[in-house]
mmCIF file of C-alpha atoms in Angstrom:
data_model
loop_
_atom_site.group_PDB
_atom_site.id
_atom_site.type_symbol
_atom_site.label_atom_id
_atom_site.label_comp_id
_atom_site.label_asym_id
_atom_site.label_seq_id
_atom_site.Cartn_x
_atom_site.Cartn_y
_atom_site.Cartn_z
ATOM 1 C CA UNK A 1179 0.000 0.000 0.000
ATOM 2 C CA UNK A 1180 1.193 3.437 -1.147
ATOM 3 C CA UNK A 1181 2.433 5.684 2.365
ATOM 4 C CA UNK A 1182 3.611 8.466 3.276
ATOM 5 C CA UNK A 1183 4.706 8.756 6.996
ATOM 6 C CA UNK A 1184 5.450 11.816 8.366
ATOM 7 C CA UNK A 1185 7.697 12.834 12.119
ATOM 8 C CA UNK A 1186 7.177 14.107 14.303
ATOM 9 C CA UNK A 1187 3.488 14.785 14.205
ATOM 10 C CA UNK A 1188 4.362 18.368 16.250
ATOM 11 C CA UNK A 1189 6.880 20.242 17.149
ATOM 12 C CA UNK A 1190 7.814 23.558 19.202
ATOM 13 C CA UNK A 1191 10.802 25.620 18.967
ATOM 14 C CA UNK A 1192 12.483 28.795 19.137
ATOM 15 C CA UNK A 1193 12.999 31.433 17.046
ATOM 16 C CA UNK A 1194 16.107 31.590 15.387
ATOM 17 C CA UNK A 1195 17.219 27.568 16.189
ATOM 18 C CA UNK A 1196 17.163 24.907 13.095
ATOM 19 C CA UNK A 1197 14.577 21.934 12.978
ATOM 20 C CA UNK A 1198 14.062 18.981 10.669
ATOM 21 C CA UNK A 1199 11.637 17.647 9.762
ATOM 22 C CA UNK A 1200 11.288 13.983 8.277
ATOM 23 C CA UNK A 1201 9.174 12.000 6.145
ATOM 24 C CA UNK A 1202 9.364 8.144 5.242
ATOM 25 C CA UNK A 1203 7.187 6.865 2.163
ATOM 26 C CA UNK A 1204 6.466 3.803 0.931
ATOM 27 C CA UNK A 1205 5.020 4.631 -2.685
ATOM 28 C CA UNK A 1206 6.385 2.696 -5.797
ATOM 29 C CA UNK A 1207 7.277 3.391 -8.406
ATOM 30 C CA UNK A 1208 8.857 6.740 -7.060
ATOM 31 C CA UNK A 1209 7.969 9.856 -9.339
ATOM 32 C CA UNK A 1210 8.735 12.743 -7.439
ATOM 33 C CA UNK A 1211 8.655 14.385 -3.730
ATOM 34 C CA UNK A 1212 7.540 17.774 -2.474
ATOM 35 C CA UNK A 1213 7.116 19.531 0.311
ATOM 36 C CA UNK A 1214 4.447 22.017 0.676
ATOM 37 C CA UNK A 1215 3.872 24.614 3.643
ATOM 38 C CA UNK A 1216 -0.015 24.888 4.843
ATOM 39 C CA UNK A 1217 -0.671 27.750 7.339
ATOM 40 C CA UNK A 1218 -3.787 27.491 9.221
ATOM 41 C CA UNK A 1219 -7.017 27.865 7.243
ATOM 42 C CA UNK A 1220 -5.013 28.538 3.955
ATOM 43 C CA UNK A 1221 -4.470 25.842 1.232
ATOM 44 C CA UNK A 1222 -1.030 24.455 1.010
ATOM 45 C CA UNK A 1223 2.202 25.857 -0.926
ATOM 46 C CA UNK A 1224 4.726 24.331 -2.557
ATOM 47 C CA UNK A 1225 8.167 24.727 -1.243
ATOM 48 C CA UNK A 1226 10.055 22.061 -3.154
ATOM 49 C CA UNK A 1227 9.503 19.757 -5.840
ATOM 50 C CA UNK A 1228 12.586 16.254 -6.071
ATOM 51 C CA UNK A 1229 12.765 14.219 -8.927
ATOM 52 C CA UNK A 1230 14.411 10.690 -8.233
ATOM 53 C CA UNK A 1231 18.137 12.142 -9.391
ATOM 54 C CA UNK A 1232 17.671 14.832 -7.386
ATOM 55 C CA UNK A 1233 19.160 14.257 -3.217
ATOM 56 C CA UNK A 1234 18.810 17.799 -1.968
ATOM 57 C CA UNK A 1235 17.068 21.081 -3.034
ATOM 58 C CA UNK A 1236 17.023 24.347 -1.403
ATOM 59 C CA UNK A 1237 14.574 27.511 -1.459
ATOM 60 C CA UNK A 1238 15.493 30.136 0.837
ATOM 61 C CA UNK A 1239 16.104 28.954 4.401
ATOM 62 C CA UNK A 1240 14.126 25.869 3.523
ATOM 63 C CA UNK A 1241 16.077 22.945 2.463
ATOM 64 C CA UNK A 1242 15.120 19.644 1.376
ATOM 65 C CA UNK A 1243 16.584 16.073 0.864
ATOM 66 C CA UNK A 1244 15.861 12.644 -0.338
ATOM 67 C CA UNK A 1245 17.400 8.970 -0.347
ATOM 68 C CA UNK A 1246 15.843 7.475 -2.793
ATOM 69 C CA UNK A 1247 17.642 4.302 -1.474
ATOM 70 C CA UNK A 1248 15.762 4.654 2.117
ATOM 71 C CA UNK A 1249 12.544 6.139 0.700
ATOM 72 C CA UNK A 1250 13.709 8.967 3.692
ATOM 73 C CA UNK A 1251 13.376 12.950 2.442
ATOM 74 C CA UNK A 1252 13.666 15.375 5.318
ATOM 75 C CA UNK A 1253 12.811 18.990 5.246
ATOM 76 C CA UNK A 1254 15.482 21.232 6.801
ATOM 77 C CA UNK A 1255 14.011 25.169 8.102
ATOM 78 C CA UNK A 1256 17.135 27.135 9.089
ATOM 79 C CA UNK A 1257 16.962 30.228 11.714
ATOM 80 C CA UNK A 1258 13.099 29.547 12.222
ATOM 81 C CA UNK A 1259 11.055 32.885 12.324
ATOM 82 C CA UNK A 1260 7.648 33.153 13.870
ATOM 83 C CA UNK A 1261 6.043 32.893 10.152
ATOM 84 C CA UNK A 1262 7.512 29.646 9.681
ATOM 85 C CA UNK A 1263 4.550 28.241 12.068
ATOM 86 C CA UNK A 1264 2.379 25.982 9.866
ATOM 87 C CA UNK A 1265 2.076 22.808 8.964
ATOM 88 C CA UNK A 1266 4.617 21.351 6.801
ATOM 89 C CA UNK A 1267 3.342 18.161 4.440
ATOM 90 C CA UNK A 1268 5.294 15.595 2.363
ATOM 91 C CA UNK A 1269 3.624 14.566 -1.029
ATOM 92 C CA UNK A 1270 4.844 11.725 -2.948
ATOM 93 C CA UNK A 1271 4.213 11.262 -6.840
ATOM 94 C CA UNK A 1272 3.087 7.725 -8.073
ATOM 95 C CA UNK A 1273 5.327 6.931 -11.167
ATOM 96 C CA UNK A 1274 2.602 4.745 -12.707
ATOM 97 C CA UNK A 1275 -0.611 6.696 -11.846
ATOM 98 C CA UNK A 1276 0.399 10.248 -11.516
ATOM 99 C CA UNK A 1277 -1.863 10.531 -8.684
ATOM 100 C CA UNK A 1278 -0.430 12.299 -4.831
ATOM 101 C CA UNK A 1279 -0.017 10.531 -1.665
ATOM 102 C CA UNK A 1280 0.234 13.094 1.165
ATOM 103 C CA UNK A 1281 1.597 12.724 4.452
ATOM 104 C CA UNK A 1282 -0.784 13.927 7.116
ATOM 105 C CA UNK A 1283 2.109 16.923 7.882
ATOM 106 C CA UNK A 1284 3.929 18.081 10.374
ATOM 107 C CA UNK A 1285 2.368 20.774 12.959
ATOM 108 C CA UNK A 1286 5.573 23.292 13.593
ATOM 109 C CA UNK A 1287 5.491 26.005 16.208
ATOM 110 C CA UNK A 1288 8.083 28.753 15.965
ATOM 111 C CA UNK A 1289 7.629 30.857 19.904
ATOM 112 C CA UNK A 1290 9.679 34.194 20.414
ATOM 113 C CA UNK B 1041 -2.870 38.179 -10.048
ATOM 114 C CA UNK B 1042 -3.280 34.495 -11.556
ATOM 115 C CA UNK B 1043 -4.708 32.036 -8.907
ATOM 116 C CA UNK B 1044 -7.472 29.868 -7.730
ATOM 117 C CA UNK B 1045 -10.521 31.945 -5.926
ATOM 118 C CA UNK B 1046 -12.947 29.302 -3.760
ATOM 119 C CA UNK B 1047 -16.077 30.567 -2.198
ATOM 120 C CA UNK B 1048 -17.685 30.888 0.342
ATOM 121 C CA UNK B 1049 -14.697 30.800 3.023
ATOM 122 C CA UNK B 1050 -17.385 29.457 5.516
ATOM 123 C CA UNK B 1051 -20.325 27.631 5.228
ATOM 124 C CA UNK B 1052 -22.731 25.599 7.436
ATOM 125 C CA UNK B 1053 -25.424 23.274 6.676
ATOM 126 C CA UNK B 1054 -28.054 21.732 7.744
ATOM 127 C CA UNK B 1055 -28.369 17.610 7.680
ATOM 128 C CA UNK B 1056 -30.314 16.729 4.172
ATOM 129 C CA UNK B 1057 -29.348 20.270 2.021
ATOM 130 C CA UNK B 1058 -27.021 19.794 -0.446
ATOM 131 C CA UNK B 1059 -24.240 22.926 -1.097
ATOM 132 C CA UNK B 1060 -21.931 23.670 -4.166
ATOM 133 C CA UNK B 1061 -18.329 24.909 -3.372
ATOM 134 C CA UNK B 1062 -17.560 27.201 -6.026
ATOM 135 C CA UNK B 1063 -13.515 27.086 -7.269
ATOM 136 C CA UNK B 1064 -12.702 29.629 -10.117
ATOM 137 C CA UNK B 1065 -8.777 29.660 -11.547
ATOM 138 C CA UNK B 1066 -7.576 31.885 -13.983
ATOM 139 C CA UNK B 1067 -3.832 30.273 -14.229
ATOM 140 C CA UNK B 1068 -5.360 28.848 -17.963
ATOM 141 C CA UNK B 1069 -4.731 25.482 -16.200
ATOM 142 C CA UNK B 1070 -6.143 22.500 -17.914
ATOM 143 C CA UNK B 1071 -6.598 20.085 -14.967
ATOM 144 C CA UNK B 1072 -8.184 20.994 -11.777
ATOM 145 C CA UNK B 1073 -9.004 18.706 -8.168
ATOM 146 C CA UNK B 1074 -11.033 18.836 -5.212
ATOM 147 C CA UNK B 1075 -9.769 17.231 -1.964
ATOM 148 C CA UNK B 1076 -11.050 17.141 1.814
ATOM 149 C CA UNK B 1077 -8.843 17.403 4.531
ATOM 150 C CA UNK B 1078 -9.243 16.265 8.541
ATOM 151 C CA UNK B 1079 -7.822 16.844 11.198
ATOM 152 C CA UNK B 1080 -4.700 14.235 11.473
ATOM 153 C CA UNK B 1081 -5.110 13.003 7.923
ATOM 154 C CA UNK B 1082 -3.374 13.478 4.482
ATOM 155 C CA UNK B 1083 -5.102 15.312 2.047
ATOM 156 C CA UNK B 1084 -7.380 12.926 0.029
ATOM 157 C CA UNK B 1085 -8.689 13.281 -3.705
ATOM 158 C CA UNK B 1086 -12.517 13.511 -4.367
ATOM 159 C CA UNK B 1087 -12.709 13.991 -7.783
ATOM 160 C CA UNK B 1088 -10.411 15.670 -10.298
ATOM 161 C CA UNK B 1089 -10.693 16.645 -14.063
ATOM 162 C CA UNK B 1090 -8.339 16.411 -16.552
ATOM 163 C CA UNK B 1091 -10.093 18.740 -19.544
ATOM 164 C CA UNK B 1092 -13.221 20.491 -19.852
ATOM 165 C CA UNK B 1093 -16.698 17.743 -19.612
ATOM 166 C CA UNK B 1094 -14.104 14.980 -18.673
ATOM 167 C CA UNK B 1095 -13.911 14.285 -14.953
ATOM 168 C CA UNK B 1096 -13.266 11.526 -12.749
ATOM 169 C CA UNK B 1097 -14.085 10.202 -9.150
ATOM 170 C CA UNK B 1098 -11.008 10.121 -6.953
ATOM 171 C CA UNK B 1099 -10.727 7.836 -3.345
ATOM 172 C CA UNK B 1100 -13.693 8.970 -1.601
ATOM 173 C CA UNK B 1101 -16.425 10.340 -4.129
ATOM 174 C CA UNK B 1102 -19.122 8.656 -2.596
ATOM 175 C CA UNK B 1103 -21.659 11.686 -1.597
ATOM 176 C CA UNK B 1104 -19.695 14.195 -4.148
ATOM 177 C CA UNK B 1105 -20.509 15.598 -7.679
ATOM 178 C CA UNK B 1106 -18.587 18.004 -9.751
ATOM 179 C CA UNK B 1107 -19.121 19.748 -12.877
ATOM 180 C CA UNK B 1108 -16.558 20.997 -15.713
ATOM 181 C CA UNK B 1109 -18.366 22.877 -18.268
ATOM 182 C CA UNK B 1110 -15.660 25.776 -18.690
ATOM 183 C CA UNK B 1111 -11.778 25.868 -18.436
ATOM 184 C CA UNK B 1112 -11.803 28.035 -15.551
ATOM 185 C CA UNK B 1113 -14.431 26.621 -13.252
ATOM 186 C CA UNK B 1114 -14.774 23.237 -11.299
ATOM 187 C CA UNK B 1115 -17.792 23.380 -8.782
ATOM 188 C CA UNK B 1116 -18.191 20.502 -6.004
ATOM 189 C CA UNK B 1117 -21.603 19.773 -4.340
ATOM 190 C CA UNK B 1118 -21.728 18.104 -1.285
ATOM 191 C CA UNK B 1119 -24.690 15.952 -1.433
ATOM 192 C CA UNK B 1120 -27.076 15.043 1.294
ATOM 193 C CA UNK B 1121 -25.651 11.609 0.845
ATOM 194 C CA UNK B 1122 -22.643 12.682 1.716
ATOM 195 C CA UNK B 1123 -22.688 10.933 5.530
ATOM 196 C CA UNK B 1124 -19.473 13.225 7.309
ATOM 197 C CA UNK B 1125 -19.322 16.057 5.346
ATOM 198 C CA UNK B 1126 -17.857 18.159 7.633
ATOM 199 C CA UNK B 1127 -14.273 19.289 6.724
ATOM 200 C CA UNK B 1128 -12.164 21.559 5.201
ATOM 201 C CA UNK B 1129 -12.187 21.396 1.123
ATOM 202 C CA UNK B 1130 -9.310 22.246 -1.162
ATOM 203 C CA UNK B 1131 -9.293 23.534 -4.976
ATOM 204 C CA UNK B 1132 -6.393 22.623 -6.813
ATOM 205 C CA UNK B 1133 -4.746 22.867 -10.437
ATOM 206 C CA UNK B 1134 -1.996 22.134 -12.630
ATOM 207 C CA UNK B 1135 -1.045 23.071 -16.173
ATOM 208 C CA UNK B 1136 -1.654 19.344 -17.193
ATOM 209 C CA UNK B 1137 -2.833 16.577 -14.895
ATOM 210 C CA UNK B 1138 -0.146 14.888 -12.617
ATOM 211 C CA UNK B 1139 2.821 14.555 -15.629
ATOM 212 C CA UNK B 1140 6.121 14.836 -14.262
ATOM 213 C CA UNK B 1141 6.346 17.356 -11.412
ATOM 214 C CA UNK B 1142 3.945 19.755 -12.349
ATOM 215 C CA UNK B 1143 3.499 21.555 -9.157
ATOM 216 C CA UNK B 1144 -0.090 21.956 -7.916
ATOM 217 C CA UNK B 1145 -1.805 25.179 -7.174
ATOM 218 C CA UNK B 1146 -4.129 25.078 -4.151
ATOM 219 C CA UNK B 1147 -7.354 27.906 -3.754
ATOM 220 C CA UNK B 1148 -7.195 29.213 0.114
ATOM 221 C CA UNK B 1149 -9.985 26.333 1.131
ATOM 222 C CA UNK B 1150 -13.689 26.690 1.981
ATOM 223 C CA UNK B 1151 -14.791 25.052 5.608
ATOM 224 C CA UNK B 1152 -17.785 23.150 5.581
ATOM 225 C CA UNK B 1153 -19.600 22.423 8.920
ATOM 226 C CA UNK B 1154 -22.734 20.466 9.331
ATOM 227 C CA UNK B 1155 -24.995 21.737 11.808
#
């Protein structure tokens, strides 16, 4: 069964500190991986977009990574500012029916 | 500014009504989706279309229909059928459906409670 696993379901930090966040899938064949940013009561964003050559791709202070090998992608936020609280959600791209599987996300806090 | 406009933000309803969620893009998009999202869950497809008068039933379009009669617009009702309609529902598109990476598009959500 195609799965995507996301960790840790919450998390809490301070402003200015680092965080990772990680995601584990299970979907085969492997098309692609992104990461998309949902703040509360908005609809999602992407942030990233991996293809299976790709192992790491950055935008801004966000960076992202993936082991194809593992089935492992983790989502890097550097210097966390308040506006990075949201929810942060892994999507996986079925190679052989195009459709998404998301990940139920990650709940991040960023307190001054 | 090109992007997806869903209405009404907030609705409620009453057990046996059935209510269209309107979703309106102007991104000249060909495909276009509708998923629900819980609490604690992934987002999951309803329906999606592919092309104008084509669309198709997703994982859970029991309760759901949609229309496609322009480019632009992609209407869900949420039928009295529907047995926990309560949720949050998301608009999406794409410039073609699910090739490649094409990155999807999402409208800012319209919350659906049942009263």
């Amino acid at each position: 069964k195609n799965q995507v696993e996301q960790s840790p379901q919450s998390l809490i930090i301070l402003e200015g500190k680092n965080c990772t966040l990680q995601c584990n899938y299970t979907v085969s064949p492997f098309s692609n991986l992104r990461w998309y940013k949902q703040d509360t009561g908005r609809g999602p964003v992407s942030l990233t977009i991996m293809t299976f050559s790709e192992n790491t791709k950055s935008n801004g202070r966000y960076t992202a990574t993936l082991d194809a090998d593992t089935k492992q992608s983790s989502l890097h936020i550097t210097a966390s500012q308040l506006s990075d609280s949201a929810s942060y959600i892994c999507v996986v791209g079925s190679g052989n029916t195009g459709k998404l599987i998301f990940g139920q996300g990650t709940t991040l806090q960023v307190k001054p | 500014d090109g992007g997806i406009t869903q209405s009404p933000k907030y609705l409620f309803r009453k057990e046996g009504q059935n209510v269209t969620l309107s979703c309106e893009q102007n991104l000249n998009h060909d495909a276009m989706y509708w998923y629900r999202q819980d609490p604690g869950q992934g987002l999951r497809l309803i329906y999606y279309s592919q092309i104008v008068n084509d669309f198709q039933k997703g994982d859970i379009a029991e309760g759901y229909s949609v229309s496609r009669e322009k480019k632009e617009s992609f209407p869900l009702t949420v039928t009295s059928a529907q047995k926990n309609p309560t949720a949050f529902y998301l608009c999406a598109s794409s410039e073609s459906f699910y090739s490649g990476a094409n990155v999807l598009t999402f409208g800012a959500g319209s919350r659906l409670t049942v009263l």
